[in-house]
PDB file of C-alpha atoms in Angstrom:
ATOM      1  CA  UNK X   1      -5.874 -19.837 -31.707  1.00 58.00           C
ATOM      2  CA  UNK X   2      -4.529 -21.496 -28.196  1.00 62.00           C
ATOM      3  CA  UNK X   3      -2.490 -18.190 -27.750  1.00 60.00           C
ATOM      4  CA  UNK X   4      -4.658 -16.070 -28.233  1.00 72.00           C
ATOM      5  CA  UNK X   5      -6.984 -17.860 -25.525  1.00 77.00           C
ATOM      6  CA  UNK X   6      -4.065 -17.773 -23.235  1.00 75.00           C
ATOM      7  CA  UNK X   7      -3.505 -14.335 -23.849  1.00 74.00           C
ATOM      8  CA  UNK X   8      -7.143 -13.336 -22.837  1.00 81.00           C
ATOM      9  CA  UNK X   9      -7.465 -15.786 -19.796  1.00 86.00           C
ATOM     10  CA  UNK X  10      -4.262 -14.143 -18.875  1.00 84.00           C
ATOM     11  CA  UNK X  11      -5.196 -10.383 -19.063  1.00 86.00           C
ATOM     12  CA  UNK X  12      -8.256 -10.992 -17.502  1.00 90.00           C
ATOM     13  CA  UNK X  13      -6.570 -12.899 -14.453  1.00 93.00           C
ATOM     14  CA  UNK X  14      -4.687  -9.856 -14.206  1.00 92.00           C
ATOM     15  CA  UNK X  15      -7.342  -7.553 -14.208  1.00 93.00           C
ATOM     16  CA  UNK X  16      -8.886  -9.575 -11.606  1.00 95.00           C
ATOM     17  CA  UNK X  17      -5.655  -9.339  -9.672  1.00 95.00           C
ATOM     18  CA  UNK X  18      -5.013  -5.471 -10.305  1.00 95.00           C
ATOM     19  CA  UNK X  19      -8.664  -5.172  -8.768  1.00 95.00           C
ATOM     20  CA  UNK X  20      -8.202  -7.039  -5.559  1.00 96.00           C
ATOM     21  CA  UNK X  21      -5.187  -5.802  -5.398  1.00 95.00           C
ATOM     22  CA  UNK X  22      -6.578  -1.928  -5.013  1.00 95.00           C
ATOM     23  CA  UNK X  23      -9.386  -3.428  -3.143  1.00 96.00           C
ATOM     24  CA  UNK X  24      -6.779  -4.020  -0.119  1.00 95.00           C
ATOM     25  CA  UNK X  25      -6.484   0.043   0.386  1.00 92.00           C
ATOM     26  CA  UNK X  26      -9.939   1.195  -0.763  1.00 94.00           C
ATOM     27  CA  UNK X  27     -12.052  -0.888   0.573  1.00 93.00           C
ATOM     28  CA  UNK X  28     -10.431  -1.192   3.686  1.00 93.00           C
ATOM     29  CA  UNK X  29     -12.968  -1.384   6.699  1.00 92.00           C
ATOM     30  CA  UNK X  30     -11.476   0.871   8.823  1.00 92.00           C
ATOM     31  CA  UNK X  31      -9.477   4.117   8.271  1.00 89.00           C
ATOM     32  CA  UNK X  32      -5.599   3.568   8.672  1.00 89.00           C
ATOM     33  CA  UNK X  33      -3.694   6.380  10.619  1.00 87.00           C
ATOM     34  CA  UNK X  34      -0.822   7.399   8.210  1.00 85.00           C
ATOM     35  CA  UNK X  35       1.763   7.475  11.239  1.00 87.00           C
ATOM     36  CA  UNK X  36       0.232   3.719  11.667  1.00 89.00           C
ATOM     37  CA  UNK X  37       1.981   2.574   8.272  1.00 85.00           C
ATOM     38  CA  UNK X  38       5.513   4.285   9.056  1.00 81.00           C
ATOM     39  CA  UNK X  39       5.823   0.571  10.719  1.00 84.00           C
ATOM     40  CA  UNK X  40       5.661  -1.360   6.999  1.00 87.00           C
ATOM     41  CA  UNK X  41       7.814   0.583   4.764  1.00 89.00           C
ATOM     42  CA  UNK X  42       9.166  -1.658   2.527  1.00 92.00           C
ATOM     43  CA  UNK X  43       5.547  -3.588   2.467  1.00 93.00           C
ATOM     44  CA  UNK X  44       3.841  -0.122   1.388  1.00 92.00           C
ATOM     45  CA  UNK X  45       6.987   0.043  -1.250  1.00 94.00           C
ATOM     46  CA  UNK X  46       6.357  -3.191  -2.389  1.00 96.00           C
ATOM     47  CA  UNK X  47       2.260  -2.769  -2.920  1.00 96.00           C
ATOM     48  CA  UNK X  48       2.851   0.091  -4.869  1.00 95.00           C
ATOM     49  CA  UNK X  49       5.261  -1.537  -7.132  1.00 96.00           C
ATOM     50  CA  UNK X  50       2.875  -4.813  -7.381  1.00 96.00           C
ATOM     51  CA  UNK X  51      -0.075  -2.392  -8.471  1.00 95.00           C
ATOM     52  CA  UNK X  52       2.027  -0.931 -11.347  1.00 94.00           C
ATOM     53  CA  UNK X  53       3.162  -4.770 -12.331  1.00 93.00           C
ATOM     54  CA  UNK X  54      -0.071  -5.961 -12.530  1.00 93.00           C
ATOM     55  CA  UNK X  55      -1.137  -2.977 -14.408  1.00 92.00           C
ATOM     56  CA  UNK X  56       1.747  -3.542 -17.222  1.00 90.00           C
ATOM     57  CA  UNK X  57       1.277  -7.071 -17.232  1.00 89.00           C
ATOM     58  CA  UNK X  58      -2.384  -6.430 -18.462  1.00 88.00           C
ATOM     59  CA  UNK X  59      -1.410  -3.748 -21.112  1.00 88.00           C
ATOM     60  CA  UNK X  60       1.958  -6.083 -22.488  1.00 84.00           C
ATOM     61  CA  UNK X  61      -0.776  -9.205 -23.101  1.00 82.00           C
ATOM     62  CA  UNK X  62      -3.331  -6.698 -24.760  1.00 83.00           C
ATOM     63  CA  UNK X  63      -1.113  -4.786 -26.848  1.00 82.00           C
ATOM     64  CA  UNK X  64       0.532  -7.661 -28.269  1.00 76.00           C
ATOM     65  CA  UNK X  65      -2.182  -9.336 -29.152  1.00 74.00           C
ATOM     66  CA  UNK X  66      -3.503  -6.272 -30.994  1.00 79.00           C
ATOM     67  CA  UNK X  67      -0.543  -5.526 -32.877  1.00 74.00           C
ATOM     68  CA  UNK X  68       0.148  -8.989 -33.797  1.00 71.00           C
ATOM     69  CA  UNK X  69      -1.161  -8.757 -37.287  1.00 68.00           C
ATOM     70  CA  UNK X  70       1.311  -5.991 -38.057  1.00 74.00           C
ATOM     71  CA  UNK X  71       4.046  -7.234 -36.190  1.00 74.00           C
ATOM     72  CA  UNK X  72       3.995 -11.281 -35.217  1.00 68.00           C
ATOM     73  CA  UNK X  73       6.588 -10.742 -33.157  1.00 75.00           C
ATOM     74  CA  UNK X  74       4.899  -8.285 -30.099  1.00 75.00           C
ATOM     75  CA  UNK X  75       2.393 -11.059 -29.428  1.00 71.00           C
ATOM     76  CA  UNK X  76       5.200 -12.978 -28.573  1.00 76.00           C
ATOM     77  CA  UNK X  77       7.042  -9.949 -26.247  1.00 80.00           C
ATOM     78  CA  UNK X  78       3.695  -9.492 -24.659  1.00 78.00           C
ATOM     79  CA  UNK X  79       4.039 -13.050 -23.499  1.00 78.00           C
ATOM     80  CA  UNK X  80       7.717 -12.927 -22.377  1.00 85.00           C
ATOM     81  CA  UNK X  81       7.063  -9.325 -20.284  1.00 86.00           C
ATOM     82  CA  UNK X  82       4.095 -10.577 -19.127  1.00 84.00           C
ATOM     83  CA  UNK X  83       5.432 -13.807 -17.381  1.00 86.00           C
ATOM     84  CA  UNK X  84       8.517 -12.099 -15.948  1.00 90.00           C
ATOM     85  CA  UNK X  85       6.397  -9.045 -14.401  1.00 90.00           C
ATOM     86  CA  UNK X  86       3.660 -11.812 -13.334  1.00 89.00           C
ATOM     87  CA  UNK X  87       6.364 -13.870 -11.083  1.00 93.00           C
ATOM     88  CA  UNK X  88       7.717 -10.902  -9.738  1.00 95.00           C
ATOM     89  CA  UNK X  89       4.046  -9.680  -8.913  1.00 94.00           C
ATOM     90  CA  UNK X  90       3.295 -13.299  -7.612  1.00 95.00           C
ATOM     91  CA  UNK X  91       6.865 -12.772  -5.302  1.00 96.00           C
ATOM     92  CA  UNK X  92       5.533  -9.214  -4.040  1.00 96.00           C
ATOM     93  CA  UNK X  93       2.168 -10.283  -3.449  1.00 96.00           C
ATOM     94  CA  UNK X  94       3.585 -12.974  -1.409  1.00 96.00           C
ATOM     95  CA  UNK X  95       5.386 -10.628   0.655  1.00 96.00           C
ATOM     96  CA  UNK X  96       2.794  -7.891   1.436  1.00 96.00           C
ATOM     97  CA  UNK X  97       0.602 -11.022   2.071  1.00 96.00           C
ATOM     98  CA  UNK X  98       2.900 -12.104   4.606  1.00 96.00           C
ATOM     99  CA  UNK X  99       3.803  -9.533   6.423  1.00 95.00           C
ATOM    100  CA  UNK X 100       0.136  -7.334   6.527  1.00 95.00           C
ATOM    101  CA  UNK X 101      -1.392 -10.237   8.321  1.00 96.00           C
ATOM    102  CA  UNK X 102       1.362 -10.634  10.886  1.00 95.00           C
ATOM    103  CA  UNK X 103       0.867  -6.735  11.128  1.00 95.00           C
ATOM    104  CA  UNK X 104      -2.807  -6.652  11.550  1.00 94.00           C
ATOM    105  CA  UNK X 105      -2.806  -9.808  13.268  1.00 95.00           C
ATOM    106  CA  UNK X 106      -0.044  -9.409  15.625  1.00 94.00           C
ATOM    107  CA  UNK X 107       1.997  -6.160  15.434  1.00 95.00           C
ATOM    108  CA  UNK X 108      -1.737  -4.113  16.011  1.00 95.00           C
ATOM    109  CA  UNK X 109      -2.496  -5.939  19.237  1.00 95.00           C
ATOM    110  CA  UNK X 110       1.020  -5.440  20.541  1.00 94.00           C
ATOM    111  CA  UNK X 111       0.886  -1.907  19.391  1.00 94.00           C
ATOM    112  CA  UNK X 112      -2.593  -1.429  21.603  1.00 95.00           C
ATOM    113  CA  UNK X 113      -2.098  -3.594  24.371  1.00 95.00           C
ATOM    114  CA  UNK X 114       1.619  -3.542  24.974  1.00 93.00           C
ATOM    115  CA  UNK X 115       4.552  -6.137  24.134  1.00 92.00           C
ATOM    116  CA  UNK X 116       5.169  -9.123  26.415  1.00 89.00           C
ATOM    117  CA  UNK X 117       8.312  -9.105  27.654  1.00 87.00           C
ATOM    118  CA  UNK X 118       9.262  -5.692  26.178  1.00 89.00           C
ATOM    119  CA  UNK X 119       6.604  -2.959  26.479  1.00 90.00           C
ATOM    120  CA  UNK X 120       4.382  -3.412  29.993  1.00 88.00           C
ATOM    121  CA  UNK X 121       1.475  -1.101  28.428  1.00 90.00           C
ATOM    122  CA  UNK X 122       0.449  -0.671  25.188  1.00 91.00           C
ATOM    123  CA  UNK X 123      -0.297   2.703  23.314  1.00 92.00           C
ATOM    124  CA  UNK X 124      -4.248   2.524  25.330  1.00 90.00           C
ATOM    125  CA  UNK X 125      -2.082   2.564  28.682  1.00 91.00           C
ATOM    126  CA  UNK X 126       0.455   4.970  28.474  1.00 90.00           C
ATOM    127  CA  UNK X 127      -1.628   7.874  27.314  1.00 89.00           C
ATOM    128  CA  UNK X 128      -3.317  10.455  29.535  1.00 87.00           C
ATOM    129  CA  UNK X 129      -4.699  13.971  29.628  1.00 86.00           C
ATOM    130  CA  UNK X 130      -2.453  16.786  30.620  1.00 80.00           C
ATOM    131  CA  UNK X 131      -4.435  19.672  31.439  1.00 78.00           C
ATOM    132  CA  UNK X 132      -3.483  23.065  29.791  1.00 68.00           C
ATOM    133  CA  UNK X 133      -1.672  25.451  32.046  1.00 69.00           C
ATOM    134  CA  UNK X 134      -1.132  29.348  32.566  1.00 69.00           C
ATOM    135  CA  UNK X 135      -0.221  31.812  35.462  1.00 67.00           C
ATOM    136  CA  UNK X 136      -0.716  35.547  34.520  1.00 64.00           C
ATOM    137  CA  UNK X 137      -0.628  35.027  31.422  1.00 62.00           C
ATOM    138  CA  UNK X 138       2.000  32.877  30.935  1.00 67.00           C
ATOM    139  CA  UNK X 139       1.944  29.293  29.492  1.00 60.00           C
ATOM    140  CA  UNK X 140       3.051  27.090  32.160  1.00 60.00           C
ATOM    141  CA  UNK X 141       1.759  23.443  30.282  1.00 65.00           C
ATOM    142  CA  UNK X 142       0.662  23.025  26.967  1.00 71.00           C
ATOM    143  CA  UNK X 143      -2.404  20.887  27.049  1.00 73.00           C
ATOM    144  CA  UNK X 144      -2.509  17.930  25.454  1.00 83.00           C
ATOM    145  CA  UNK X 145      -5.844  15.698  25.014  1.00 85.00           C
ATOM    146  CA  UNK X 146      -3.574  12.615  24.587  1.00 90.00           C
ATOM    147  CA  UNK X 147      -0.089  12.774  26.246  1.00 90.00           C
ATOM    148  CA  UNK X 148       1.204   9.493  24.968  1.00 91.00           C
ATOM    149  CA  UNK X 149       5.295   7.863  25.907  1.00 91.00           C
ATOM    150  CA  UNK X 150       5.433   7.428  22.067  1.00 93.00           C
ATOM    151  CA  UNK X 151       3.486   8.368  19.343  1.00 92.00           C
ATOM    152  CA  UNK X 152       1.847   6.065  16.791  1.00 93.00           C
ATOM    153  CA  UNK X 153       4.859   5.670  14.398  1.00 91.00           C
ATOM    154  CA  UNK X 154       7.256   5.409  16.503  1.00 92.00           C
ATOM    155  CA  UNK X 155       4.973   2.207  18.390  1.00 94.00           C
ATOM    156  CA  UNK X 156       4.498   1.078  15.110  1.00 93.00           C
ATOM    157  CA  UNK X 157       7.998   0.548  14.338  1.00 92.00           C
ATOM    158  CA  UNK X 158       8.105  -1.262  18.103  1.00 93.00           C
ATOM    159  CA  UNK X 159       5.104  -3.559  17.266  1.00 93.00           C
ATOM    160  CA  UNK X 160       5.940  -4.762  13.889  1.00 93.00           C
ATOM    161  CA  UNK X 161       9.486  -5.834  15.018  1.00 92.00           C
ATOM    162  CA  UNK X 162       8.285  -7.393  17.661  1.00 93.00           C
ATOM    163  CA  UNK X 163       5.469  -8.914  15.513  1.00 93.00           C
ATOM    164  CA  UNK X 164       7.953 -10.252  12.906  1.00 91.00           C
ATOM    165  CA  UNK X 165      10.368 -11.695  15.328  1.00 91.00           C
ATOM    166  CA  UNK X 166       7.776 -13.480  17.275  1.00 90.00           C
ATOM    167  CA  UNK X 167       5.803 -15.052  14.013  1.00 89.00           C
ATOM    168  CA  UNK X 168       9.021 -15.831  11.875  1.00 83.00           C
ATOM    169  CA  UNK X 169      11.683 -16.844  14.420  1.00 79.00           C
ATOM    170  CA  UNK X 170       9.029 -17.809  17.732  1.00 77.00           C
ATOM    171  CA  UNK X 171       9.836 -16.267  21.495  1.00 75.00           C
ATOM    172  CA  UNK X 172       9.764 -13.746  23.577  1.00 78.00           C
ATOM    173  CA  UNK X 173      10.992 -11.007  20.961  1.00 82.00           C
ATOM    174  CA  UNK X 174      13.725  -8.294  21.702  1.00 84.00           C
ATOM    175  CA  UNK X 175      14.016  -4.985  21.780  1.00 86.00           C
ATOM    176  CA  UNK X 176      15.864  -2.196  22.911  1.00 86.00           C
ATOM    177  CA  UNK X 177      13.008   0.560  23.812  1.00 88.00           C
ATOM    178  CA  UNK X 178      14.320   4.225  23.971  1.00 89.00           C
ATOM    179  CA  UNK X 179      13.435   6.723  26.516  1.00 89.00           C
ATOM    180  CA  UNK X 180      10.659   8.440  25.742  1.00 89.00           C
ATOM    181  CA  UNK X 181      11.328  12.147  23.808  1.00 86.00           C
ATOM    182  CA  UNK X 182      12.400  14.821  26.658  1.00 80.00           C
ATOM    183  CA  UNK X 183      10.677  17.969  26.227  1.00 73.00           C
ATOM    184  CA  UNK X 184      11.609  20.085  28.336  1.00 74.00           C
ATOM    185  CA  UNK X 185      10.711  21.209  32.287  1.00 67.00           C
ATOM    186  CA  UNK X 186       7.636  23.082  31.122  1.00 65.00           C
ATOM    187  CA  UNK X 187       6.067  19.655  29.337  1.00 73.00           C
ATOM    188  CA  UNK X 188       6.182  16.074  30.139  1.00 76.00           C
ATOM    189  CA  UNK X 189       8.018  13.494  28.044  1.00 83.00           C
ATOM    190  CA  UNK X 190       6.727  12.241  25.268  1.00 88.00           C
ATOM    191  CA  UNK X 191       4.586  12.946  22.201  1.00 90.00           C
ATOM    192  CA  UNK X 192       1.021  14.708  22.124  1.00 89.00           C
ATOM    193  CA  UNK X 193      -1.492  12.748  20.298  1.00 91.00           C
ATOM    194  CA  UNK X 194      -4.458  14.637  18.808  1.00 89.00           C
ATOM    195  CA  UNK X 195      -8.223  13.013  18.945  1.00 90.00           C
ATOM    196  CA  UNK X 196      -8.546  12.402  15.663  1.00 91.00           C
ATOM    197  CA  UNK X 197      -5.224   9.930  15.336  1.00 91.00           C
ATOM    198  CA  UNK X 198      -6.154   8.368  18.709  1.00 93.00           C
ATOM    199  CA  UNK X 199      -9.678   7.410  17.900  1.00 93.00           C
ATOM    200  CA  UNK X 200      -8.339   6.187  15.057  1.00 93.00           C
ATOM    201  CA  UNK X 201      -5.517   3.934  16.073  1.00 94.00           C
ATOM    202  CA  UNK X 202      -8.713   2.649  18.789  1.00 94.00           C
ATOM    203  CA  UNK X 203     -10.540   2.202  15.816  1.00 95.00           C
ATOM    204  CA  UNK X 204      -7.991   0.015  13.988  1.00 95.00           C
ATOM    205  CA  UNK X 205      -7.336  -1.848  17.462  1.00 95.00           C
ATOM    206  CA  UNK X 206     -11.081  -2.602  18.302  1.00 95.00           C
ATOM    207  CA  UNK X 207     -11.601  -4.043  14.582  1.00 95.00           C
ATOM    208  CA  UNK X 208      -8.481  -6.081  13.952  1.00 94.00           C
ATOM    209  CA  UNK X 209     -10.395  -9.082  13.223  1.00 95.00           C
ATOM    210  CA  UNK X 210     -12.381  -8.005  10.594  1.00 96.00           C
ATOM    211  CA  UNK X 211      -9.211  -6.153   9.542  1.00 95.00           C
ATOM    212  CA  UNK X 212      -7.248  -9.317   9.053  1.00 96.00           C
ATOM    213  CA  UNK X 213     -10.041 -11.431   7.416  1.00 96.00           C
ATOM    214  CA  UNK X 214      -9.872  -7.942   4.835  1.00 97.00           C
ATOM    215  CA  UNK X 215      -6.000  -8.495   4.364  1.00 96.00           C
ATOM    216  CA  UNK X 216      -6.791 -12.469   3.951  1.00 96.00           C
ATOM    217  CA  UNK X 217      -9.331 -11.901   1.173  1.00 97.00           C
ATOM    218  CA  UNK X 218      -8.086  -9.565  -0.672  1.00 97.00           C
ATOM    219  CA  UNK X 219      -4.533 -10.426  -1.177  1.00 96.00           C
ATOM    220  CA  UNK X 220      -4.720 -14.260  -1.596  1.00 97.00           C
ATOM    221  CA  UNK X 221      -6.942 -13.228  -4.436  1.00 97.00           C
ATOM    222  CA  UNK X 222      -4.454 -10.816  -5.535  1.00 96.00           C
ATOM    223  CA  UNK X 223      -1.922 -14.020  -5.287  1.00 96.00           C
ATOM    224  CA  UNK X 224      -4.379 -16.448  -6.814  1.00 96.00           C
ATOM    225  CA  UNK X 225      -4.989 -14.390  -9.666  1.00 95.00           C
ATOM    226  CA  UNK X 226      -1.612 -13.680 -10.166  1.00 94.00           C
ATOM    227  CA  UNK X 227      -0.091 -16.984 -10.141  1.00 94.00           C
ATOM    228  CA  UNK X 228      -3.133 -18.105 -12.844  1.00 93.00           C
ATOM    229  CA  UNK X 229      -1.986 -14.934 -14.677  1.00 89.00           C
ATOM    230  CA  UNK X 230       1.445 -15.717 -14.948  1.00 89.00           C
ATOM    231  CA  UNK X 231       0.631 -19.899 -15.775  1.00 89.00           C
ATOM    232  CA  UNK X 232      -1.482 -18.841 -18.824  1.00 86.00           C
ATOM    233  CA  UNK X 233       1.138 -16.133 -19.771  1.00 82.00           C
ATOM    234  CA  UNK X 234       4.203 -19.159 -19.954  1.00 83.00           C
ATOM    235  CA  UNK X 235       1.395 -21.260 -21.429  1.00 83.00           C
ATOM    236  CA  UNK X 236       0.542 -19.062 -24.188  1.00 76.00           C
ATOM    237  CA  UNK X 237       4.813 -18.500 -24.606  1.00 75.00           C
ATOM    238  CA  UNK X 238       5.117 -21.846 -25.169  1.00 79.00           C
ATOM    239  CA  UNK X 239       2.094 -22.230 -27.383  1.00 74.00           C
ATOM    240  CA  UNK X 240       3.019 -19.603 -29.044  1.00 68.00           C
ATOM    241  CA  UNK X 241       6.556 -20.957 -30.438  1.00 68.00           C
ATOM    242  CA  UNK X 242       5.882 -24.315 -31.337  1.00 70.00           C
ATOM    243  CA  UNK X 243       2.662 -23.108 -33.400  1.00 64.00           C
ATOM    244  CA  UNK X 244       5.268 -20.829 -35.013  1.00 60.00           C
ATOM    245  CA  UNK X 245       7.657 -24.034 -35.650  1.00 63.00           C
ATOM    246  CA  UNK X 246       5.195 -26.052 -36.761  1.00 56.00           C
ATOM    247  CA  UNK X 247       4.223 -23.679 -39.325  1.00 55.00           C
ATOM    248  CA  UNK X 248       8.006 -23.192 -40.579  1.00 52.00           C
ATOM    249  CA  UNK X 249       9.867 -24.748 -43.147  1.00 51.00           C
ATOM    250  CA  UNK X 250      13.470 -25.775 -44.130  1.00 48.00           C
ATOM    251  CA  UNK X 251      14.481 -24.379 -47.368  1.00 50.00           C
ATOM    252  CA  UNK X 252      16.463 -27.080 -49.070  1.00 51.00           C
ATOM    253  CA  UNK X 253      18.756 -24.800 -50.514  1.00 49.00           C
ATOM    254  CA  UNK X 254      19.835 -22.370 -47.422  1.00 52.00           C
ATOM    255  CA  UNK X 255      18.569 -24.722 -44.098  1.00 49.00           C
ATOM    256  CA  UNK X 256      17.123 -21.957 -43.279  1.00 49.00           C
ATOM    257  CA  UNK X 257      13.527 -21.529 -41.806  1.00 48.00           C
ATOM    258  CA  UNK X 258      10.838 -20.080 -43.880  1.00 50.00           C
ATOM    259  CA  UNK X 259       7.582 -19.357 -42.476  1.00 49.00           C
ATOM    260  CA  UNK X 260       4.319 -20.916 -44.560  1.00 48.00           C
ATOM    261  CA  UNK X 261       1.639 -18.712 -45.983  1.00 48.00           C
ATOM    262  CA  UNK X 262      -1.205 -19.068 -43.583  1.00 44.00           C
TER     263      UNK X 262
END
């Protein structure tokens, strides 16, 4: 039957989605400092909850087609959970579609190379070696490979409100940049960086092209695929009830509907 078309075309747009969607974190081209991410909170929220959609979207449209036989009615609640969790997942797609690629495209650079108007030097400019230190015995300077003003969150934080304000509302954006973190006479201000997270937010910097095309492709699928998901889901909704009209009857006696035997 139509519905039951719907319902597969559905599920499978879904899987398609769920896919692509998981495809955006594990098949990521380069590896993402967690620190890096501390700048996207409510976008890393809003992934994970987008993953689970799309995962219950896929199991309402199979189950109720399964248990249809036993119960006519699930097919139908498949349908109805399955087009409210695929516009929400459409909604959140949207959003970590959105703002990733202003991250990646924008927010990265600034983070590396500094913010105009705001931030002279980037996170590649304002980190340097600091030697380690002792006299007798005594620690005079803890060394540090990478003695950076801030560390990668915190510039993460900087560079994505920067990024946002200067995609969404245009200008010079601004900020109010804190001091950087006093530590004491014995060690200058700031926050040590190891090698590992430095190379890696280089890493990130020196491929945020290919980065963004990643975020492009796999997310507008994601969309895509949701938005065909959710279409067939309605579709098959509607489908569904006037097949189930058509096949009713009026008893003359009680106006009531009656359903024909099939």
């Amino acid at each position: 039957m139509a519905f039951e078309k719907a319902a597969i075309g559905g599920a499978a747009c879904y899987v398609g989605a769920f896919i692509a969607a998981l495809c955006f974190v594990l098949a990521c081209p380069v590896e993402i400092p967690g620190a890096l991410l501390d700048g996207l909170p409510m976008t890393a929220i809003c992934y994970d909850i987008l993953v689970g959609l799309l995962l219950v979207t896929t199991v309402a449209l199979v189950a109720g087609q399964v248990a249809k036989d036993k119960d006519p009615q699930m097919a139908k609640k498949g349908y109805i959970l399955a087009s409210a969790c695929g516009i929400v997942s459409i909604l959140l797609a949207l959003q970590v579609l959105v703002y990733s690629y202003i991250f990646c495209h924008v927010a990265v650079p600034y983070i590396w190379n500094g913010i105009p108007g705001v931030m002279e030097k980037g996170f590649r400019d304002q980190c340097h070696d600091i030697p380690h230190k002792e006299y007798f015995g005594k620690v005079l300077t803890e060394g540090c490979p990478h003695q950076c003003a801030y560390g990668i969150g915190e510039m993460a934080g900087f560079g994505s409100d920067a990024a946002v304000q200067a995609s969404l509302a245009g200008g010079i954006p601004t900020l109010t940049i804190p001091q950087p973190k006093y530590n004491g006479m014995s060690e200058p201000p700031g926050v040590c960086v190891s090698d590992e997270e430095y190379d890696q937010m280089q890493e990130v910097a020196d491929h945020e092209g290919e980065l963004t095309a990643h975020v492009l492709t796999t997310l507008i699928s994601t969309l895509i695929l949701s938005l065909f998901g959710a279409v067939l889901s309605i579709v098959g909704l509607v489908v569904e009830a006037v097949e189930g009209r058509e096949s009713a009857k009026v008893d003359p006696l009680t106006g009531v509907y009656e359903q024909l035997p099939a």
